[in-house]
Tab-separated table of C-alpha atoms in Angstrom:
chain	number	residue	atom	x	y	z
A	25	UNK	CA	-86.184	-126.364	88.486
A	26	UNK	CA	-85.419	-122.540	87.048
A	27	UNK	CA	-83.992	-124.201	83.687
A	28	UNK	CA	-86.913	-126.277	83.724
A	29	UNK	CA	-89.299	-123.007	83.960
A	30	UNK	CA	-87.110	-120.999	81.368
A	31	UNK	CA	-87.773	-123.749	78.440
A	32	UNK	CA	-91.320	-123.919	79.259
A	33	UNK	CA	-91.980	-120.033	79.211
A	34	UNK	CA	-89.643	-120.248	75.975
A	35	UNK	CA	-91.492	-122.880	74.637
A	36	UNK	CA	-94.940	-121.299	75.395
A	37	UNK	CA	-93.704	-117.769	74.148
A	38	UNK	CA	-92.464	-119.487	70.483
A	39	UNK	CA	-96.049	-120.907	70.307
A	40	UNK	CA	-97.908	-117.711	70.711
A	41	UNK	CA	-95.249	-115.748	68.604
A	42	UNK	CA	-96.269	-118.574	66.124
A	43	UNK	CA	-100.348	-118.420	66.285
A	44	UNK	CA	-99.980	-114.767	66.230
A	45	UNK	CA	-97.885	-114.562	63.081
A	46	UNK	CA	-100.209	-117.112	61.463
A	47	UNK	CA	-103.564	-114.979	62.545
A	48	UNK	CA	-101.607	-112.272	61.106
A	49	UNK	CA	-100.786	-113.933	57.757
A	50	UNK	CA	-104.084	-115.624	57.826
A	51	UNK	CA	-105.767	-112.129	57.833
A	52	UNK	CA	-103.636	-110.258	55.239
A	53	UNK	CA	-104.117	-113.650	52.870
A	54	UNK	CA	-107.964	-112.618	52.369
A	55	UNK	CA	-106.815	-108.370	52.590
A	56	UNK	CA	-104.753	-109.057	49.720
A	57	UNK	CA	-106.405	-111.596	48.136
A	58	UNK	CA	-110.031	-109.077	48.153
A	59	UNK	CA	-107.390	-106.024	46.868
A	60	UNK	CA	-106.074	-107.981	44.057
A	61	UNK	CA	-109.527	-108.946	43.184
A	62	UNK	CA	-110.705	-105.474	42.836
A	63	UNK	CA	-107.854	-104.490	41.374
A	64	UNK	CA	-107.612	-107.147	38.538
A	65	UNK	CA	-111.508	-106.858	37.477
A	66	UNK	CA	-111.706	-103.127	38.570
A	67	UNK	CA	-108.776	-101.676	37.121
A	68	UNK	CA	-109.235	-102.266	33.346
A	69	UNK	CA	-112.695	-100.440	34.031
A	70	UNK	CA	-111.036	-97.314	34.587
A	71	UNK	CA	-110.892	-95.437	31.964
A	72	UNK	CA	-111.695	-91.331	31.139
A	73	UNK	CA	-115.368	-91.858	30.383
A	74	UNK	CA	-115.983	-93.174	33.739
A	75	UNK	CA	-115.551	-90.333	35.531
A	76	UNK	CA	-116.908	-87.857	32.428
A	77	UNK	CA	-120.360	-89.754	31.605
A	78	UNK	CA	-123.364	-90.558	33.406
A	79	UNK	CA	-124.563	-94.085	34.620
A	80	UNK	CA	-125.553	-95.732	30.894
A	81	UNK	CA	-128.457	-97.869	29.745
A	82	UNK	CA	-127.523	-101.822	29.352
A	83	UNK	CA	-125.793	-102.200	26.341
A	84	UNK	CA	-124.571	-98.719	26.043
A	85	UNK	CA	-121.133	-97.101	27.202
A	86	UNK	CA	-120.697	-94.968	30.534
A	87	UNK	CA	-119.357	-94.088	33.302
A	88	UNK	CA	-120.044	-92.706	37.164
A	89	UNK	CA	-120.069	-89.115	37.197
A	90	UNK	CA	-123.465	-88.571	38.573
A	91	UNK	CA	-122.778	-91.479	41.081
A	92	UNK	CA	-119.156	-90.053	42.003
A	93	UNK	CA	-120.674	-86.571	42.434
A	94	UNK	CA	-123.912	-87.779	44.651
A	95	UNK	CA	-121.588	-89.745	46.803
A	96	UNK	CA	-119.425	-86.899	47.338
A	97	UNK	CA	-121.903	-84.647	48.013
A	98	UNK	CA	-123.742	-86.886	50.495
A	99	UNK	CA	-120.569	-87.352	52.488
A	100	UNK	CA	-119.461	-84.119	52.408
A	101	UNK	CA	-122.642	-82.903	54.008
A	102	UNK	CA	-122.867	-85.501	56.127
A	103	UNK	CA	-119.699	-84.989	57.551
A	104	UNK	CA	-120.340	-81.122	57.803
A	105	UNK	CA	-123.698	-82.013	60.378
A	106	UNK	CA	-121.949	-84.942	62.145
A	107	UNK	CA	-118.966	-83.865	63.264
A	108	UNK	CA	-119.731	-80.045	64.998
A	109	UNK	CA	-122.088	-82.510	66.447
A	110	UNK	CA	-119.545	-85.426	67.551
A	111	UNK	CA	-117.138	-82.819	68.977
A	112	UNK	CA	-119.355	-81.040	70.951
A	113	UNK	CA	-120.803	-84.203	72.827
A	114	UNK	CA	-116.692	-85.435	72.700
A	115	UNK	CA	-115.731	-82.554	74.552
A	116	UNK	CA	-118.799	-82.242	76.642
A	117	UNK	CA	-118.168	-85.963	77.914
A	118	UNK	CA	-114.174	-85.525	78.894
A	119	UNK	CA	-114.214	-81.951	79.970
A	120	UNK	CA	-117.596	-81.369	81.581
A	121	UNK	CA	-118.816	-85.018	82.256
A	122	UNK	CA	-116.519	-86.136	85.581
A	123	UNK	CA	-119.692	-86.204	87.956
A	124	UNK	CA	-122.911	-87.573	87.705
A	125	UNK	CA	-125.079	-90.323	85.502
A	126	UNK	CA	-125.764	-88.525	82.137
A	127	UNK	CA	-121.952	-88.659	80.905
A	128	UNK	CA	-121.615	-92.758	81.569
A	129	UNK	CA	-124.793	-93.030	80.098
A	130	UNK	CA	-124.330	-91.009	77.070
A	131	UNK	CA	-121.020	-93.100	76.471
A	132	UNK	CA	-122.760	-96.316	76.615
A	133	UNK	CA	-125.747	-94.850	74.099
A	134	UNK	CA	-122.658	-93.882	71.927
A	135	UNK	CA	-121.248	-97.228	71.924
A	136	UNK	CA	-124.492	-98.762	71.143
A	137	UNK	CA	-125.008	-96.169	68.107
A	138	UNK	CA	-121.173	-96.801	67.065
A	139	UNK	CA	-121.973	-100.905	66.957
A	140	UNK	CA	-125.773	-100.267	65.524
A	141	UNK	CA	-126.592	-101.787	61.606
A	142	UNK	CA	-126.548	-98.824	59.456
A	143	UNK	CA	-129.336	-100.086	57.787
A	144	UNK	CA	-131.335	-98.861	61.121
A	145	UNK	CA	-130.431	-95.764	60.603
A	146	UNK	CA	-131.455	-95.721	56.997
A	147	UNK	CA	-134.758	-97.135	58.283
A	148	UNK	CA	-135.192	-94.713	61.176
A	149	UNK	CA	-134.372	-91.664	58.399
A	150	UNK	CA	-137.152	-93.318	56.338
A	151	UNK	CA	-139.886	-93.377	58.913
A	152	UNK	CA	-138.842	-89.692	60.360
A	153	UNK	CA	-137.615	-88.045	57.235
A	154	UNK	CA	-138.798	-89.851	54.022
A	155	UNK	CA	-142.161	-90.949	54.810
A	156	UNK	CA	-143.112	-87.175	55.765
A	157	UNK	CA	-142.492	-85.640	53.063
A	158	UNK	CA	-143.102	-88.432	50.740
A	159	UNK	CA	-140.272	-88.500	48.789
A	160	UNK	CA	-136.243	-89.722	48.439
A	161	UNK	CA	-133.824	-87.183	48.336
A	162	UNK	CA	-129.861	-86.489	48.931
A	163	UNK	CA	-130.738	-84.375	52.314
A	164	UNK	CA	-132.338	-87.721	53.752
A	165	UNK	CA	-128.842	-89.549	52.597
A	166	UNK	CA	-126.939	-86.760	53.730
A	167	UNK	CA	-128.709	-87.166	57.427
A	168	UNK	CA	-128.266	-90.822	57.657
A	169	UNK	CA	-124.780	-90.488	56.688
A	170	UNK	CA	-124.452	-88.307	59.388
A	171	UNK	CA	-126.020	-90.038	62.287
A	172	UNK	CA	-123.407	-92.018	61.368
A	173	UNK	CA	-120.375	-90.059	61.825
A	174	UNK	CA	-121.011	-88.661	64.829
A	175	UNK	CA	-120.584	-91.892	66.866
A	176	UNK	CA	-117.022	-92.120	65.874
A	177	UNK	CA	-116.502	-88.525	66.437
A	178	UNK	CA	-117.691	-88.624	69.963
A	179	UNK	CA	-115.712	-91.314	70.778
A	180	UNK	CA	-112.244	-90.396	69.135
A	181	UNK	CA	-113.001	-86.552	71.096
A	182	UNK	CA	-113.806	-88.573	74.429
A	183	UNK	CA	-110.899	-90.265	74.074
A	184	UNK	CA	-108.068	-87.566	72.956
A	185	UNK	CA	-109.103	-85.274	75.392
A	186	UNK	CA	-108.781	-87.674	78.367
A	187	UNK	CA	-105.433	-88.184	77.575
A	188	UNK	CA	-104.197	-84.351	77.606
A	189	UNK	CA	-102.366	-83.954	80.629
A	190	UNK	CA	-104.565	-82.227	83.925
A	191	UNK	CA	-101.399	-80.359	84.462
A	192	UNK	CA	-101.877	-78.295	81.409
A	193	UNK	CA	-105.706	-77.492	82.670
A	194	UNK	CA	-103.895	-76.580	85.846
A	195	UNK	CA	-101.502	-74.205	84.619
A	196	UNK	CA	-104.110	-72.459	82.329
A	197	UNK	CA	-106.650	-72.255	84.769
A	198	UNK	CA	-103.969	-70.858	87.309
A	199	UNK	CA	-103.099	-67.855	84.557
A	200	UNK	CA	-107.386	-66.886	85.105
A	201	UNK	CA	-108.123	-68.845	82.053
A	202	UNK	CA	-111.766	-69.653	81.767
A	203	UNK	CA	-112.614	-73.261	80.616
A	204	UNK	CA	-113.993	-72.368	77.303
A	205	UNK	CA	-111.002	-70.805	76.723
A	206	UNK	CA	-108.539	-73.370	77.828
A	207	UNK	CA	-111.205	-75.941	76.130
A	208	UNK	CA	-110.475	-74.624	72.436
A	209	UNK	CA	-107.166	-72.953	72.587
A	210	UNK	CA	-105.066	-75.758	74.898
A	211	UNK	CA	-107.026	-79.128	75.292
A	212	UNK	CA	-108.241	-78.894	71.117
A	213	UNK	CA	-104.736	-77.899	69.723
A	214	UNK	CA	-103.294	-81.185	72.504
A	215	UNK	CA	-105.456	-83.504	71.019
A	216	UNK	CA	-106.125	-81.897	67.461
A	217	UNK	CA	-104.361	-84.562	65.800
A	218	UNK	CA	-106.558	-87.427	67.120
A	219	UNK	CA	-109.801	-85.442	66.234
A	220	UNK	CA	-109.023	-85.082	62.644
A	221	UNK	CA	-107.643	-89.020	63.003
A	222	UNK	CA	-111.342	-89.651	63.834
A	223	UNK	CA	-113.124	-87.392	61.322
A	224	UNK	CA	-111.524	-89.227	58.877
A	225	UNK	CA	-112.301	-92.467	59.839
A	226	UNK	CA	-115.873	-91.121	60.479
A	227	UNK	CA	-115.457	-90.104	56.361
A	228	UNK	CA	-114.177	-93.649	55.394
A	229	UNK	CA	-116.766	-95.469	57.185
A	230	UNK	CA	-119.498	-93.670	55.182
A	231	UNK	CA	-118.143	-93.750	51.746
A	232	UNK	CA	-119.410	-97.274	51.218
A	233	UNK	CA	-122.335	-97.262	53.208
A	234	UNK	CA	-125.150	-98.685	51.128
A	235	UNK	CA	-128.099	-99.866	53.407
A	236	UNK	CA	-128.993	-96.540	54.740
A	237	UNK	CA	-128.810	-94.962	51.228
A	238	UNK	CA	-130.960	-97.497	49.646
A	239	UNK	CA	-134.117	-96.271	52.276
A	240	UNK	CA	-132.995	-92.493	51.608
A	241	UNK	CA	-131.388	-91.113	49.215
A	242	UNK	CA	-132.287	-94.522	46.827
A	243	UNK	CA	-130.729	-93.531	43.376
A	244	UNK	CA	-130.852	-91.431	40.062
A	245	UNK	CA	-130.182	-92.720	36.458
A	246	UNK	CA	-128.851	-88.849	35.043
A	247	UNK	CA	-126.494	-85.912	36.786
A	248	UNK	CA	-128.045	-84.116	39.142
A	249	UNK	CA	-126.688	-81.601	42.050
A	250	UNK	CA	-130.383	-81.243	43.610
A	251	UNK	CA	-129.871	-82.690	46.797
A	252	UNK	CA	-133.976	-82.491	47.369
A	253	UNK	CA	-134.874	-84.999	44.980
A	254	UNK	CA	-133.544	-88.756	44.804
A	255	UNK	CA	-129.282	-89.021	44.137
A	256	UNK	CA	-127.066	-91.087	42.760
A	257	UNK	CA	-124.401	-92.524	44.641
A	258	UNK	CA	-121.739	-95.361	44.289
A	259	UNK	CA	-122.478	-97.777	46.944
A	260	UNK	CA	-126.042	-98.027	45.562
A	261	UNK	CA	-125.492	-97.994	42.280
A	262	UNK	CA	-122.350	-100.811	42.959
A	263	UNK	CA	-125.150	-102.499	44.539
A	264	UNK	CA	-127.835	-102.333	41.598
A	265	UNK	CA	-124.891	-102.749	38.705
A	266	UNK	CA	-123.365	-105.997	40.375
A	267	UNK	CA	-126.596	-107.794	40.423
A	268	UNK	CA	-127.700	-106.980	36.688
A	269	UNK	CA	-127.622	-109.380	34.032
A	270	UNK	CA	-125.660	-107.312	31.609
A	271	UNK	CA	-121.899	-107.223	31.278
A	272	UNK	CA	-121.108	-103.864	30.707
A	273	UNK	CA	-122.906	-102.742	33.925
A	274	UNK	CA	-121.265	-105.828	35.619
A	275	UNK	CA	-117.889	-103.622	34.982
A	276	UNK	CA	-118.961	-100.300	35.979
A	277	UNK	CA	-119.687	-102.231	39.232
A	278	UNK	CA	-116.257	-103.641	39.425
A	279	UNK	CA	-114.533	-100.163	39.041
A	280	UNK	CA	-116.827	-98.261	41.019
A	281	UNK	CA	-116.068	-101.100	43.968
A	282	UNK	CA	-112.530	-100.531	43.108
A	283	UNK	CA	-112.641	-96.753	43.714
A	284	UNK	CA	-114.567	-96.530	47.452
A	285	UNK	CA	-111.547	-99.121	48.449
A	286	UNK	CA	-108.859	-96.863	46.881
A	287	UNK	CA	-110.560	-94.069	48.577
A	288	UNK	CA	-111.172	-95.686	51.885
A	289	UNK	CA	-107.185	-97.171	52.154
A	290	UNK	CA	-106.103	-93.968	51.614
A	291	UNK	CA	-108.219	-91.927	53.997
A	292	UNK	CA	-107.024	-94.953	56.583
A	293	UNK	CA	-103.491	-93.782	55.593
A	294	UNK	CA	-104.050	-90.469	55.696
A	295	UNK	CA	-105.124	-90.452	59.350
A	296	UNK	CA	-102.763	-93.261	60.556
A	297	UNK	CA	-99.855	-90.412	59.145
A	298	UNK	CA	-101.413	-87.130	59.781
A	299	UNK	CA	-99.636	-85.128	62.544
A	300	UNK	CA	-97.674	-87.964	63.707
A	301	UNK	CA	-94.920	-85.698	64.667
A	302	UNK	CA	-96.957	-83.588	66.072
Protein backbone atom coordinates (compact mmCIF):
# COMPACT_ATOMS: atom_id res chain seq x y z
CA UNK A 1 0.00 0.00 0.00
CA UNK A 2 2.86 2.82 1.08
CA UNK A 3 5.09 1.60 -2.02
CA UNK A 4 2.08 1.76 -3.97
CA UNK A 5 1.48 5.60 -2.81
CA UNK A 6 5.30 6.50 -3.16
CA UNK A 7 5.32 5.59 -7.13
CA UNK A 8 2.18 7.36 -7.65
CA UNK A 9 3.25 10.71 -5.87
CA UNK A 10 6.65 10.01 -7.84
CA UNK A 11 4.97 9.48 -10.84
CA UNK A 12 2.63 12.53 -10.47
CA UNK A 13 5.61 14.80 -9.25
CA UNK A 14 7.85 13.73 -12.68
CA UNK A 15 4.73 14.84 -14.66
CA UNK A 16 4.39 18.26 -13.25
CA UNK A 17 8.28 18.72 -13.08
CA UNK A 18 7.76 17.85 -16.85
CA UNK A 19 4.71 20.36 -17.89
CA UNK A 20 6.45 22.92 -15.92
CA UNK A 21 9.80 22.66 -17.67
CA UNK A 22 7.95 22.54 -21.00
CA UNK A 23 5.72 25.87 -20.06
CA UNK A 24 9.02 27.14 -19.20
CA UNK A 25 10.79 26.28 -22.48
CA UNK A 26 7.64 26.95 -24.32
CA UNK A 27 7.77 30.60 -23.00
CA UNK A 28 11.50 31.43 -23.44
CA UNK A 29 11.09 29.77 -27.24
CA UNK A 30 8.92 32.99 -28.29
CA UNK A 31 11.33 35.46 -25.54
CA UNK A 32 14.15 34.47 -27.55
CA UNK A 33 12.78 33.95 -30.64
CA UNK A 34 11.08 38.02 -30.43
CA UNK A 35 14.94 39.09 -29.05
CA UNK A 36 16.67 37.57 -31.91
CA UNK A 37 14.21 39.13 -34.17
CA UNK A 38 14.89 42.56 -33.00
CA UNK A 39 18.19 41.99 -32.77
CA UNK A 40 18.86 40.58 -36.34
CA UNK A 41 16.67 43.41 -38.23
CA UNK A 42 17.40 46.06 -35.48
CA UNK A 43 20.93 45.79 -34.98
CA UNK A 44 22.41 46.62 -38.43
CA UNK A 45 20.19 49.89 -38.00
CA UNK A 46 22.35 51.12 -35.41
CA UNK A 47 24.62 53.15 -36.48
CA UNK A 48 26.09 56.95 -35.24
CA UNK A 49 23.58 58.95 -37.25
CA UNK A 50 20.78 57.43 -35.45
CA UNK A 51 21.24 58.85 -32.41
CA UNK A 52 22.90 62.35 -34.01
CA UNK A 53 20.04 63.20 -36.71
CA UNK A 54 16.52 63.91 -36.62
CA UNK A 55 13.58 61.63 -37.86
CA UNK A 56 14.23 61.96 -41.99
CA UNK A 57 11.86 62.39 -44.91
CA UNK A 58 11.20 58.94 -46.99
CA UNK A 59 13.97 58.42 -49.06
CA UNK A 60 16.41 60.40 -47.11
CA UNK A 61 18.97 59.27 -44.28
CA UNK A 62 18.32 59.74 -40.39
CA UNK A 63 18.16 58.87 -37.31
CA UNK A 64 16.09 59.30 -33.73
CA UNK A 65 17.47 62.03 -31.84
CA UNK A 66 14.42 64.10 -31.50
CA UNK A 67 12.42 60.83 -30.81
CA UNK A 68 15.16 59.50 -28.22
CA UNK A 69 15.18 62.93 -26.53
CA UNK A 70 11.10 63.36 -26.38
CA UNK A 71 10.87 59.91 -24.98
CA UNK A 72 13.31 60.63 -22.41
CA UNK A 73 11.99 63.64 -21.46
CA UNK A 74 8.40 62.38 -21.21
CA UNK A 75 9.48 59.61 -18.90
CA UNK A 76 11.62 61.41 -16.93
CA UNK A 77 8.87 63.81 -16.00
CA UNK A 78 6.53 61.42 -15.74
CA UNK A 79 8.31 59.54 -13.36
CA UNK A 80 9.22 62.78 -11.35
CA UNK A 81 4.98 63.43 -10.79
CA UNK A 82 4.16 59.70 -10.37
CA UNK A 83 6.19 58.43 -8.00
CA UNK A 84 6.18 61.32 -4.87
CA UNK A 85 2.68 60.48 -5.72
CA UNK A 86 2.81 56.46 -5.58
CA UNK A 87 4.85 56.62 -2.35
CA UNK A 88 2.83 58.77 -0.53
CA UNK A 89 -0.51 56.74 -1.13
CA UNK A 90 2.12 53.39 -0.61
CA UNK A 91 2.96 54.50 2.66
CA UNK A 92 -0.32 56.02 3.55
CA UNK A 93 -2.02 52.49 2.81
CA UNK A 94 0.58 50.17 5.05
CA UNK A 95 1.38 52.62 7.76
CA UNK A 96 -1.77 54.65 8.30
CA UNK A 97 -4.48 52.44 6.57
CA UNK A 98 -5.03 49.34 9.34
CA UNK A 99 -8.70 50.55 10.22
CA UNK A 100 -11.49 51.51 8.32
CA UNK A 101 -12.98 51.31 4.46
CA UNK A 102 -10.95 53.97 2.51
CA UNK A 103 -7.51 51.92 2.63
CA UNK A 104 -9.24 48.43 1.13
CA UNK A 105 -10.90 50.52 -1.16
CA UNK A 106 -8.11 52.57 -2.38
CA UNK A 107 -6.16 49.17 -2.93
CA UNK A 108 -8.79 47.74 -5.03
CA UNK A 109 -9.06 51.30 -7.18
CA UNK A 110 -5.21 50.76 -7.46
CA UNK A 111 -5.48 47.39 -8.77
CA UNK A 112 -8.07 48.37 -11.19
CA UNK A 113 -5.78 51.45 -12.41
CA UNK A 114 -2.62 48.95 -12.40
CA UNK A 115 -4.77 46.35 -14.87
CA UNK A 116 -6.55 49.49 -16.84
CA UNK A 117 -5.63 49.86 -21.01
CA UNK A 118 -3.26 52.65 -21.16
CA UNK A 119 -4.92 53.80 -24.00
CA UNK A 120 -7.73 55.04 -21.32
CA UNK A 121 -5.55 56.98 -19.84
CA UNK A 122 -4.33 58.58 -23.01
CA UNK A 123 -8.04 59.14 -23.73
CA UNK A 124 -8.98 60.47 -20.30
CA UNK A 125 -5.66 63.02 -20.67
CA UNK A 126 -7.25 63.98 -24.03
CA UNK A 127 -10.70 64.88 -22.85
CA UNK A 128 -9.26 66.67 -19.46
CA UNK A 129 -6.00 68.01 -20.71
CA UNK A 130 -5.84 68.20 -24.57
CA UNK A 131 -9.20 69.17 -25.55
CA UNK A 132 -8.93 72.34 -23.12
CA UNK A 133 -6.40 73.85 -24.28
CA UNK A 134 -6.69 72.71 -27.77
CA UNK A 135 -3.56 71.49 -28.49
CA UNK A 136 -0.86 68.25 -28.17
CA UNK A 137 1.99 68.75 -26.18
CA UNK A 138 4.87 66.76 -24.13
CA UNK A 139 3.22 67.98 -20.60
CA UNK A 140 -0.07 66.02 -21.69
CA UNK A 141 2.43 62.86 -22.49
CA UNK A 142 4.32 63.53 -19.55
CA UNK A 143 0.84 63.30 -17.36
CA UNK A 144 -0.40 60.21 -18.95
CA UNK A 145 2.84 58.64 -18.48
CA UNK A 146 2.48 59.38 -15.09
CA UNK A 147 -0.94 58.24 -14.16
CA UNK A 148 0.71 55.42 -15.13
CA UNK A 149 3.48 54.97 -12.81
CA UNK A 150 1.93 55.61 -9.88
CA UNK A 151 -0.14 52.37 -9.82
CA UNK A 152 2.95 50.33 -9.63
CA UNK A 153 4.45 52.59 -7.15
CA UNK A 154 1.61 52.30 -4.76
CA UNK A 155 1.57 48.86 -4.90
CA UNK A 156 5.40 47.92 -4.67
CA UNK A 157 5.29 50.76 -1.34
CA UNK A 158 2.08 48.83 0.02
CA UNK A 159 3.76 45.91 -0.25
CA UNK A 160 7.53 46.55 1.13
CA UNK A 161 6.34 48.26 3.95
CA UNK A 162 4.02 45.47 5.17
CA UNK A 163 6.73 43.29 5.30
CA UNK A 164 9.14 45.44 7.70
CA UNK A 165 9.01 43.85 10.87
CA UNK A 166 6.27 45.60 13.72
CA UNK A 167 9.06 44.98 16.10
CA UNK A 168 11.18 47.63 14.60
CA UNK A 169 7.97 50.20 14.84
CA UNK A 170 7.95 48.96 18.40
CA UNK A 171 11.32 49.66 19.40
CA UNK A 172 11.32 53.14 17.68
CA UNK A 173 8.20 54.17 18.95
CA UNK A 174 9.35 52.95 22.53
CA UNK A 175 12.68 55.43 22.17
CA UNK A 176 9.58 58.58 21.79
CA UNK A 177 9.93 58.35 18.12
CA UNK A 178 7.06 59.99 16.35
CA UNK A 179 5.64 58.07 13.29
CA UNK A 180 6.77 60.45 10.69
CA UNK A 181 9.92 60.00 11.96
CA UNK A 182 10.13 56.29 12.27
CA UNK A 183 8.06 56.39 8.75
CA UNK A 184 11.13 57.93 6.72
CA UNK A 185 14.16 57.17 8.73
CA UNK A 186 13.35 53.19 9.75
CA UNK A 187 10.36 51.70 7.71
CA UNK A 188 11.82 53.71 4.13
CA UNK A 189 15.57 52.74 4.62
CA UNK A 190 13.83 48.65 5.56
CA UNK A 191 12.12 48.58 2.51
CA UNK A 192 14.19 51.14 0.31
CA UNK A 193 15.35 48.51 -1.86
CA UNK A 194 11.88 47.30 -2.98
CA UNK A 195 10.74 50.98 -3.65
CA UNK A 196 13.41 51.74 -6.08
CA UNK A 197 12.68 47.84 -7.42
CA UNK A 198 9.24 49.35 -8.22
CA UNK A 199 10.18 52.79 -9.59
CA UNK A 200 11.97 51.09 -12.01
CA UNK A 201 9.59 48.85 -13.17
CA UNK A 202 7.13 51.83 -13.05
CA UNK A 203 10.08 53.45 -15.67
CA UNK A 204 10.15 50.25 -17.90
CA UNK A 205 6.55 49.95 -18.22
CA UNK A 206 6.32 53.47 -19.71
CA UNK A 207 9.16 53.51 -22.07
CA UNK A 208 7.12 51.74 -24.72
CA UNK A 209 3.87 52.97 -24.03
CA UNK A 210 2.36 54.13 -27.29
CA UNK A 211 -1.53 54.39 -27.00
CA UNK A 212 -1.61 57.09 -24.48
CA UNK A 213 1.06 59.10 -26.39
CA UNK A 214 -0.67 58.89 -29.64
CA UNK A 215 -3.96 61.01 -27.87
CA UNK A 216 -1.27 63.37 -26.09
CA UNK A 217 1.76 64.09 -26.78
CA UNK A 218 1.05 62.68 -30.74
CA UNK A 219 4.47 63.42 -32.49
CA UNK A 220 7.01 65.96 -34.07
CA UNK A 221 8.96 65.54 -37.41
CA UNK A 222 12.24 68.05 -36.11
CA UNK A 223 14.20 68.40 -32.47
CA UNK A 224 12.48 70.06 -30.13
CA UNK A 225 12.89 70.38 -26.09
CA UNK A 226 9.45 72.45 -25.79
CA UNK A 227 7.52 70.20 -23.85
CA UNK A 228 4.25 72.65 -24.55
CA UNK A 229 3.89 71.92 -28.04
CA UNK A 230 3.49 68.33 -29.73
CA UNK A 231 6.91 65.76 -29.09
CA UNK A 232 8.48 63.24 -30.58
CA UNK A 233 8.87 60.06 -29.02
CA UNK A 234 9.91 56.42 -29.96
CA UNK A 235 6.97 54.33 -29.33
CA UNK A 236 4.98 56.63 -31.65
CA UNK A 237 7.19 57.20 -34.08
CA UNK A 238 8.04 53.01 -34.04
CA UNK A 239 4.44 52.99 -34.53
CA UNK A 240 4.11 55.50 -37.61
CA UNK A 241 7.70 54.19 -39.22
CA UNK A 242 6.64 50.38 -39.12
CA UNK A 243 3.52 50.93 -41.01
CA UNK A 244 5.05 53.20 -43.89
CA UNK A 245 5.61 52.04 -47.24
CA UNK A 246 9.19 53.07 -47.49
CA UNK A 247 12.19 50.98 -46.55
CA UNK A 248 14.41 53.20 -45.01
CA UNK A 249 11.77 54.28 -42.41
CA UNK A 250 10.85 50.51 -42.17
CA UNK A 251 14.57 50.33 -40.49
CA UNK A 252 14.54 53.22 -38.30
CA UNK A 253 11.48 51.33 -36.93
CA UNK A 254 13.36 48.16 -36.46
CA UNK A 255 16.21 49.87 -34.43
CA UNK A 256 14.19 52.16 -32.56
CA UNK A 257 12.03 48.77 -31.46
CA UNK A 258 15.34 47.32 -30.76
CA UNK A 259 16.42 50.08 -28.35
CA UNK A 260 13.05 50.41 -25.85
CA UNK A 261 13.72 46.38 -25.47
CA UNK A 262 17.46 46.90 -24.72
CA UNK A 263 16.37 49.58 -22.44
CA UNK A 264 13.48 47.85 -20.83
CA UNK A 265 15.71 44.27 -20.17
CA UNK A 266 18.07 46.19 -18.60
CA UNK A 267 16.01 48.37 -16.29
CA UNK A 268 14.29 44.68 -15.44
CA UNK A 269 17.91 43.72 -14.53
CA UNK A 270 18.75 46.53 -12.89
CA UNK A 271 15.97 46.22 -10.30
CA UNK A 272 15.96 42.36 -10.08
CA UNK A 273 20.00 43.15 -8.83
CA UNK A 274 19.80 46.40 -7.09
CA UNK A 275 20.40 46.12 -3.30
CA UNK A 276 20.10 42.50 -3.25
CA UNK A 277 22.51 42.31 -0.46
CA UNK A 278 21.07 44.75 1.13
Amino acid sequence: MNNGVYRRRRVINRCMLAVSLGALLFGLFWLFWIILTLLAKGAPALSYTLFTEITPPPGQGGGLINAIVGSLLMAGVGTLIGTPVGILAGTYLAEYGQRGWLAPATRFLNDVLLSAPSIIIGLFIYAVYVAQVGHYSGWAGALALSILVIPVVVRTTDNMLLLVPNSLREATAALGCPKWRMITMVCYRAARSGIITGVLLAVARIAGETAPLLFTALSNQFMSWNMNAPMANLPVVIYQYAASPFRDWNNLAWAGATLITLLVLGINILARNMFRKS
